[in-house]
């Protein structure tokens, strides 16, 4: 119960507990408070306007990215169609074969791009599953009755951040394409934890061994430059040696385990 007379000697009216903060303030101080309030309201309104502009810019960028991806896939599909048409119409068997190879290569780029962009918005990618799906597509497209391509995918599951998985996907594509080009039809892909670096992705084939002292940095091939560029992007290291039986070639990309990766 409130005692109307127990105000502690204050001049508050009976029944009033708290004073209006603006009452009793000097005019100059009250003016300062009101100016500060106006400035804060203006600053808040400006911040809200900037946030709205930022959201609109992000939305526009996302639409542009979607349009760019759509146009890229359409252009790749047209390129595939033209190469395939030229291959069928060519009267020179060697030229027809080269055009067919080029069409398959562009088709693999299109499939890889589609798989990677399908992970839009996700934070992590189960990369072994990605490798299995990609290798299945690659084997189906690259095999023929005369030269079948068999790819085994081994190792442990790893949920990698998309920022690592996407560059690693392009690395894997180039390594597998190169292994099929120089091998005899068998390719081994392995993704496993590495005690010193974090993870190791290796691709080996059953083709001829690389010459001693082979320097990937001296290679002028586009594929090797792509591999080295993306390896550097994820903070990795590329090593080249022979397969487990001392035959063939094995390319291994060792890279740090990013935050959020799990087996």
XYZ file of N, CA, C and O in Angstrom, residues 90-204:
460
model
N 31.702 -34.972 -89.850
C 33.080 -34.949 -90.335
C 33.389 -36.211 -91.142
O 33.011 -37.323 -90.771
N 34.096 -36.024 -92.261
C 34.469 -37.162 -93.114
C 35.827 -37.725 -92.724
O 36.243 -38.761 -93.251
N 36.499 -37.065 -91.806
C 37.811 -37.526 -91.358
C 37.662 -38.194 -89.989
O 37.277 -37.529 -89.016
N 37.925 -39.465 -89.879
C 37.744 -40.182 -88.614
C 38.505 -39.558 -87.452
O 37.985 -39.468 -86.334
N 39.736 -39.117 -87.686
C 40.524 -38.534 -86.587
C 39.903 -37.239 -86.087
O 39.790 -37.009 -84.877
N 39.471 -36.386 -87.032
C 38.823 -35.130 -86.639
C 37.512 -35.408 -85.909
O 37.180 -34.746 -84.915
N 36.747 -36.398 -86.396
C 35.482 -36.750 -85.747
C 35.719 -37.215 -84.316
O 34.964 -36.867 -83.390
N 36.781 -38.002 -84.140
C 37.105 -38.499 -82.807
C 37.480 -37.351 -81.865
O 37.034 -37.300 -80.714
N 38.284 -36.413 -82.350
C 38.698 -35.278 -81.527
C 37.508 -34.389 -81.167
O 37.402 -33.893 -80.040
N 36.605 -34.198 -82.106
C 35.413 -33.391 -81.835
C 34.517 -34.071 -80.796
O 33.922 -33.404 -79.939
N 34.410 -35.395 -80.878
C 33.605 -36.136 -79.903
C 34.215 -36.021 -78.511
O 33.495 -35.866 -77.508
N 35.549 -36.103 -78.442
C 36.232 -35.951 -77.152
C 35.980 -34.560 -76.574
O 35.709 -34.398 -75.376
N 36.060 -33.540 -77.444
C 35.817 -32.171 -76.993
C 34.387 -32.008 -76.489
O 34.133 -31.355 -75.471
N 33.428 -32.623 -77.192
C 32.027 -32.543 -76.765
C 31.839 -33.187 -75.396
O 31.118 -32.652 -74.540
N 32.482 -34.341 -75.179
C 32.378 -35.010 -73.877
C 33.004 -34.169 -72.771
O 32.502 -34.117 -71.647
N 34.132 -33.505 -73.098
C 34.802 -32.672 -72.095
C 33.920 -31.505 -71.683
O 33.764 -31.202 -70.503
N 33.320 -30.832 -72.662
C 32.429 -29.713 -72.347
C 31.209 -30.204 -71.584
O 30.712 -29.538 -70.663
N 30.716 -31.397 -71.945
C 29.568 -31.960 -71.241
C 29.893 -32.221 -69.779
O 29.059 -31.983 -68.892
N 31.119 -32.687 -69.517
C 31.514 -32.926 -68.132
C 31.593 -31.612 -67.356
O 31.212 -31.545 -66.184
N 32.076 -30.557 -68.009
C 32.114 -29.240 -67.358
C 30.697 -28.790 -67.009
O 30.438 -28.268 -65.913
N 29.761 -28.996 -67.927
C 28.371 -28.611 -67.677
C 27.779 -29.399 -66.513
O 27.085 -28.839 -65.658
N 28.041 -30.704 -66.492
C 27.518 -31.532 -65.403
C 28.139 -31.125 -64.066
O 27.450 -31.064 -63.031
N 29.439 -30.865 -64.078
C 30.110 -30.458 -62.849
C 29.559 -29.129 -62.359
O 29.283 -28.960 -61.163
N 29.385 -28.189 -63.272
C 28.833 -26.889 -62.895
C 27.437 -27.048 -62.297
O 27.099 -26.406 -61.294
N 26.624 -27.910 -62.913
C 25.263 -28.129 -62.405
C 25.305 -28.735 -61.003
O 24.531 -28.325 -60.124
N 26.176 -29.702 -60.806
C 26.259 -30.339 -59.481
C 26.711 -29.344 -58.418
O 26.189 -29.327 -57.301
N 27.697 -28.520 -58.749
C 28.224 -27.577 -57.770
C 27.212 -26.476 -57.462
O 27.042 -26.088 -56.306
N 26.518 -25.957 -58.484
C 25.532 -24.910 -58.238
C 24.287 -25.449 -57.552
O 23.524 -24.690 -56.970
N 24.070 -26.764 -57.603
C 22.919 -27.345 -56.909
C 23.092 -27.268 -55.400
O 22.132 -27.449 -54.651
N 24.333 -27.009 -54.947
C 24.590 -26.876 -53.512
C 24.426 -25.441 -53.027
O 24.857 -25.098 -51.940
N 23.810 -24.612 -53.870
C 23.618 -23.214 -53.520
C 22.857 -23.082 -52.199
O 21.831 -23.709 -51.976
N 23.403 -22.244 -51.324
C 22.741 -21.981 -50.056
C 23.131 -22.926 -48.946
O 22.832 -22.661 -47.787
N 23.782 -24.046 -49.268
C 24.185 -24.977 -48.226
C 25.561 -24.588 -47.711
O 26.379 -24.009 -48.424
N 25.812 -24.906 -46.465
C 27.091 -24.537 -45.864
C 28.136 -25.622 -46.034
O 29.325 -25.323 -46.099
N 27.705 -26.869 -46.070
C 28.648 -27.973 -46.199
C 28.199 -28.933 -47.295
O 27.022 -28.993 -47.638
N 29.162 -29.677 -47.824
C 28.903 -30.670 -48.874
C 29.510 -31.994 -48.434
O 30.670 -32.032 -48.009
N 28.727 -33.065 -48.501
C 29.257 -34.394 -48.193
C 30.079 -34.804 -49.408
O 29.536 -35.275 -50.403
N 31.399 -34.612 -49.314
C 32.220 -34.633 -50.516
C 32.434 -36.034 -51.077
O 32.570 -36.192 -52.295
N 32.457 -37.045 -50.259
C 32.615 -38.389 -50.818
C 31.410 -38.750 -51.692
O 31.556 -39.336 -52.765
N 30.225 -38.381 -51.243
C 29.014 -38.622 -52.040
C 29.087 -37.829 -53.350
O 28.705 -38.327 -54.416
N 29.586 -36.613 -53.273
C 29.762 -35.817 -54.480
C 30.710 -36.529 -55.447
O 30.444 -36.601 -56.652
N 31.823 -37.065 -54.933
C 32.784 -37.775 -55.782
C 32.155 -39.011 -56.410
O 32.370 -39.289 -57.600
N 31.382 -39.746 -55.632
C 30.743 -40.951 -56.160
C 29.785 -40.620 -57.296
O 29.787 -41.290 -58.348
N 28.984 -39.586 -57.119
C 28.030 -39.197 -58.169
C 28.767 -38.698 -59.417
O 28.402 -39.055 -60.547
N 29.790 -37.890 -59.200
C 30.540 -37.356 -60.331
C 31.241 -38.469 -61.100
O 31.213 -38.498 -62.338
N 31.882 -39.393 -60.372
C 32.604 -40.480 -61.031
C 31.659 -41.406 -61.788
O 32.010 -41.954 -62.840
N 30.455 -41.594 -61.260
C 29.462 -42.410 -61.953
C 29.115 -41.769 -63.299
O 29.062 -42.448 -64.340
N 28.884 -40.451 -63.296
C 28.575 -39.750 -64.544
C 29.761 -39.804 -65.502
O 29.593 -40.038 -66.703
N 30.952 -39.586 -64.966
C 32.143 -39.557 -65.813
C 32.370 -40.918 -66.468
O 32.657 -40.998 -67.663
N 32.241 -41.974 -65.684
C 32.447 -43.316 -66.215
C 31.432 -43.634 -67.300
O 31.767 -44.216 -68.342
N 30.181 -43.253 -67.086
C 29.129 -43.536 -68.063
C 29.367 -42.795 -69.376
O 29.109 -43.325 -70.465
N 29.893 -41.580 -69.284
C 30.092 -40.784 -70.487
C 31.385 -41.133 -71.215
O 31.473 -41.005 -72.437
N 32.404 -41.570 -70.450
C 33.722 -41.791 -71.044
C 33.948 -43.213 -71.517
O 34.861 -43.472 -72.292
N 33.151 -44.151 -71.027
C 33.368 -45.553 -71.368
C 32.825 -45.885 -72.742
O 31.889 -45.257 -73.243
N 33.431 -46.893 -73.341
C 32.944 -47.461 -74.592
C 33.218 -48.950 -74.559
O 33.916 -49.449 -73.667
N 32.673 -49.681 -75.502
C 32.905 -51.125 -75.525
C 34.389 -51.440 -75.690
O 34.891 -52.427 -75.142
N 35.093 -50.597 -76.439
C 36.515 -50.846 -76.673
C 37.387 -50.396 -75.506
O 38.427 -50.988 -75.231
N 36.970 -49.333 -74.816
C 37.785 -48.800 -73.716
C 36.918 -48.422 -72.522
O 36.573 -47.248 -72.337
N 36.529 -49.403 -71.722
C 35.724 -49.102 -70.536
C 36.541 -48.361 -69.479
O 37.748 -48.568 -69.359
N 35.895 -47.490 -68.741
C 36.544 -46.745 -67.662
C 35.920 -47.178 -66.341
O 34.710 -47.064 -66.149
N 36.760 -47.690 -65.448
C 36.298 -48.126 -64.132
C 36.917 -47.225 -63.075
O 38.134 -47.071 -63.018
N 36.075 -46.634 -62.243
C 36.545 -45.711 -61.214
C 36.073 -46.202 -59.851
O 34.878 -46.445 -59.658
N 37.001 -46.360 -58.928
C 36.642 -46.713 -57.555
C 36.840 -45.494 -56.668
O 37.820 -44.761 -56.805
N 35.883 -45.273 -55.781
C 35.953 -44.149 -54.838
C 36.033 -44.737 -53.438
O 35.133 -45.464 -53.010
N 37.094 -44.415 -52.730
C 37.316 -44.960 -51.399
C 37.522 -43.824 -50.402
O 37.647 -42.668 -50.775
N 37.590 -44.211 -49.125
C 37.868 -43.237 -48.076
C 36.670 -42.996 -47.186
O 35.661 -43.694 -47.246
N 36.799 -42.013 -46.339
C 35.773 -41.720 -45.351
C 34.904 -40.554 -45.793
O 35.287 -39.759 -46.656
N 33.731 -40.476 -45.194
C 32.845 -39.354 -45.462
C 33.445 -38.085 -44.859
O 34.081 -38.124 -43.816
N 33.215 -36.978 -45.520
C 33.716 -35.699 -45.018
C 32.765 -34.593 -45.420
O 32.501 -34.394 -46.607
N 32.220 -33.903 -44.438
C 31.366 -32.753 -44.700
C 32.260 -31.515 -44.773
O 32.713 -31.004 -43.751
N 32.508 -31.059 -45.995
C 33.399 -29.923 -46.201
C 32.597 -28.658 -46.446
O 31.547 -28.695 -47.102
N 33.084 -27.520 -45.945
C 32.417 -26.250 -46.252
C 32.348 -26.034 -47.766
O 33.264 -26.422 -48.499
N 31.288 -25.413 -48.226
C 31.111 -25.201 -49.661
C 32.266 -24.406 -50.253
O 32.646 -24.612 -51.410
N 32.850 -23.490 -49.464
C 33.968 -22.689 -49.956
C 35.188 -23.544 -50.264
O 36.041 -23.147 -51.060
N 35.284 -24.710 -49.646
C 36.370 -25.644 -49.944
C 35.919 -26.687 -50.967
O 36.672 -27.056 -51.870
N 34.682 -27.171 -50.825
C 34.196 -28.256 -51.678
C 34.104 -27.846 -53.138
O 34.399 -28.659 -54.031
N 33.713 -26.608 -53.431
C 33.547 -26.194 -54.826
C 34.887 -26.155 -55.560
O 35.030 -26.758 -56.629
N 35.933 -25.476 -55.027
C 37.234 -25.555 -55.706
C 37.768 -26.980 -55.774
O 38.348 -27.387 -56.789
N 37.549 -27.757 -54.722
C 38.026 -29.137 -54.718
C 37.301 -29.968 -55.769
O 37.867 -30.914 -56.333
N 36.044 -29.634 -56.049
C 35.305 -30.327 -57.092
C 35.940 -30.119 -58.466
O 36.050 -31.059 -59.261
N 36.373 -28.892 -58.746
C 37.047 -28.628 -60.020
C 38.409 -29.326 -60.076
O 38.823 -29.810 -61.140
N 39.104 -29.382 -58.949
C 40.383 -30.104 -58.900
C 40.158 -31.574 -59.224
O 40.870 -32.176 -60.039
N 39.155 -32.184 -58.567
C 38.860 -33.600 -58.794
C 38.499 -33.855 -60.251
O 38.921 -34.848 -60.853
N 37.710 -32.952 -60.850
C 37.313 -33.114 -62.247
C 38.534 -33.146 -63.159
O 38.643 -34.007 -64.048
N 39.458 -32.219 -62.960
C 40.654 -32.169 -63.810
C 41.552 -33.382 -63.578
O 42.096 -33.952 -64.531
N 41.710 -33.791 -62.317
C 42.566 -34.939 -62.029
C 41.996 -36.223 -62.635
O 42.737 -37.048 -63.191
N 40.694 -36.407 -62.518
C 40.062 -37.620 -63.052
C 40.101 -37.613 -64.578
O 40.372 -38.649 -65.210
N 39.850 -36.455 -65.188
C 39.927 -36.354 -66.648
C 41.335 -36.664 -67.134
O 41.530 -37.390 -68.125
N 42.336 -36.143 -66.430
C 43.729 -36.391 -66.799
C 44.100 -37.860 -66.606
O 44.808 -38.458 -67.429
N 43.602 -38.474 -65.517
C 43.889 -39.883 -65.258
C 43.288 -40.771 -66.342
O 43.897 -41.751 -66.774
N 42.083 -40.428 -66.800
C 41.445 -41.218 -67.860
C 42.183 -41.053 -69.184
O 42.297 -42.011 -69.964
N 42.699 -39.865 -69.423
C 43.390 -39.592 -70.682
C 44.681 -40.389 -70.802
O 45.020 -40.900 -71.871
N 45.418 -40.516 -69.687
C 46.742 -41.151 -69.736
C 46.751 -42.584 -69.190
O 47.783 -43.248 -69.254
N 45.635 -43.049 -68.659
C 45.585 -44.399 -68.097
C 45.047 -45.418 -69.075
O 44.793 -45.133 -70.246
N 44.841 -46.617 -68.550
C 44.362 -47.723 -69.381
C 42.913 -48.094 -69.087
O 42.408 -49.086 -69.595
N 42.257 -47.330 -68.223
C 40.846 -47.609 -67.958
C 40.491 -47.781 -66.502
O 39.316 -47.860 -66.151
N 41.510 -47.839 -65.616
C 41.213 -47.997 -64.186
C 41.690 -46.759 -63.442
O 42.828 -46.300 -63.623
N 40.831 -46.204 -62.592
C 41.147 -44.992 -61.832
C 40.721 -45.212 -60.384
O 39.619 -45.707 -60.120
N 41.591 -44.841 -59.458
C 41.282 -44.940 -58.031
C 41.241 -43.539 -57.423
O 42.211 -42.779 -57.536
N 40.125 -43.208 -56.806
C 39.949 -41.907 -56.162
C 39.796 -42.161 -54.662
O 39.007 -43.015 -54.250
N 40.528 -41.417 -53.876
C 40.483 -41.633 -52.429
C 40.475 -40.296 -51.692
O 41.277 -39.402 -51.989
N 39.566 -40.171 -50.732
C 39.490 -39.001 -49.857
C 39.608 -39.500 -48.427
O 38.790 -40.303 -47.979
N 40.617 -39.038 -47.717
C 40.850 -39.550 -46.369
C 41.506 -38.475 -45.502
O 42.167 -37.564 -46.015
N 41.318 -38.579 -44.182
C 42.015 -37.650 -43.284
C 43.523 -37.822 -43.406
O 44.021 -38.925 -43.638
N 44.245 -36.749 -43.253
C 45.705 -36.775 -43.284
C 46.211 -36.201 -41.963
O 45.843 -35.072 -41.598
N 47.029 -36.945 -41.211
C 47.437 -36.499 -39.875
C 48.241 -35.207 -39.880
O 48.228 -34.466 -38.896
N 48.920 -34.916 -40.979
C 49.768 -33.729 -41.009
C 49.072 -32.509 -41.592
O 49.325 -31.381 -41.164
N 48.190 -32.721 -42.551
C 47.595 -31.590 -43.258
C 46.109 -31.390 -42.972
O 45.626 -30.267 -43.014
N 45.396 -32.443 -42.706
C 43.952 -32.359 -42.485
C 43.216 -33.367 -43.336
O 42.618 -34.316 -42.827
N 43.280 -33.185 -44.666
C 42.666 -34.123 -45.602
C 43.581 -34.315 -46.801
O 44.427 -33.460 -47.109
N 43.398 -35.442 -47.496
C 44.145 -35.720 -48.722
C 43.196 -36.310 -49.747
O 42.488 -37.278 -49.471
N 43.179 -35.710 -50.939
C 42.414 -36.237 -52.072
C 43.417 -36.733 -53.100
O 44.244 -35.964 -53.593
N 43.364 -38.028 -53.416
C 44.305 -38.589 -54.384
C 43.560 -39.236 -55.539
O 42.473 -39.793 -55.365
N 44.162 -39.154 -56.720
C 43.633 -39.778 -57.935
C 44.786 -40.506 -58.600
O 45.806 -39.897 -58.938
N 44.647 -41.821 -58.781
C 45.702 -42.630 -59.393
C 45.137 -43.395 -60.572
O 43.950 -43.727 -60.608
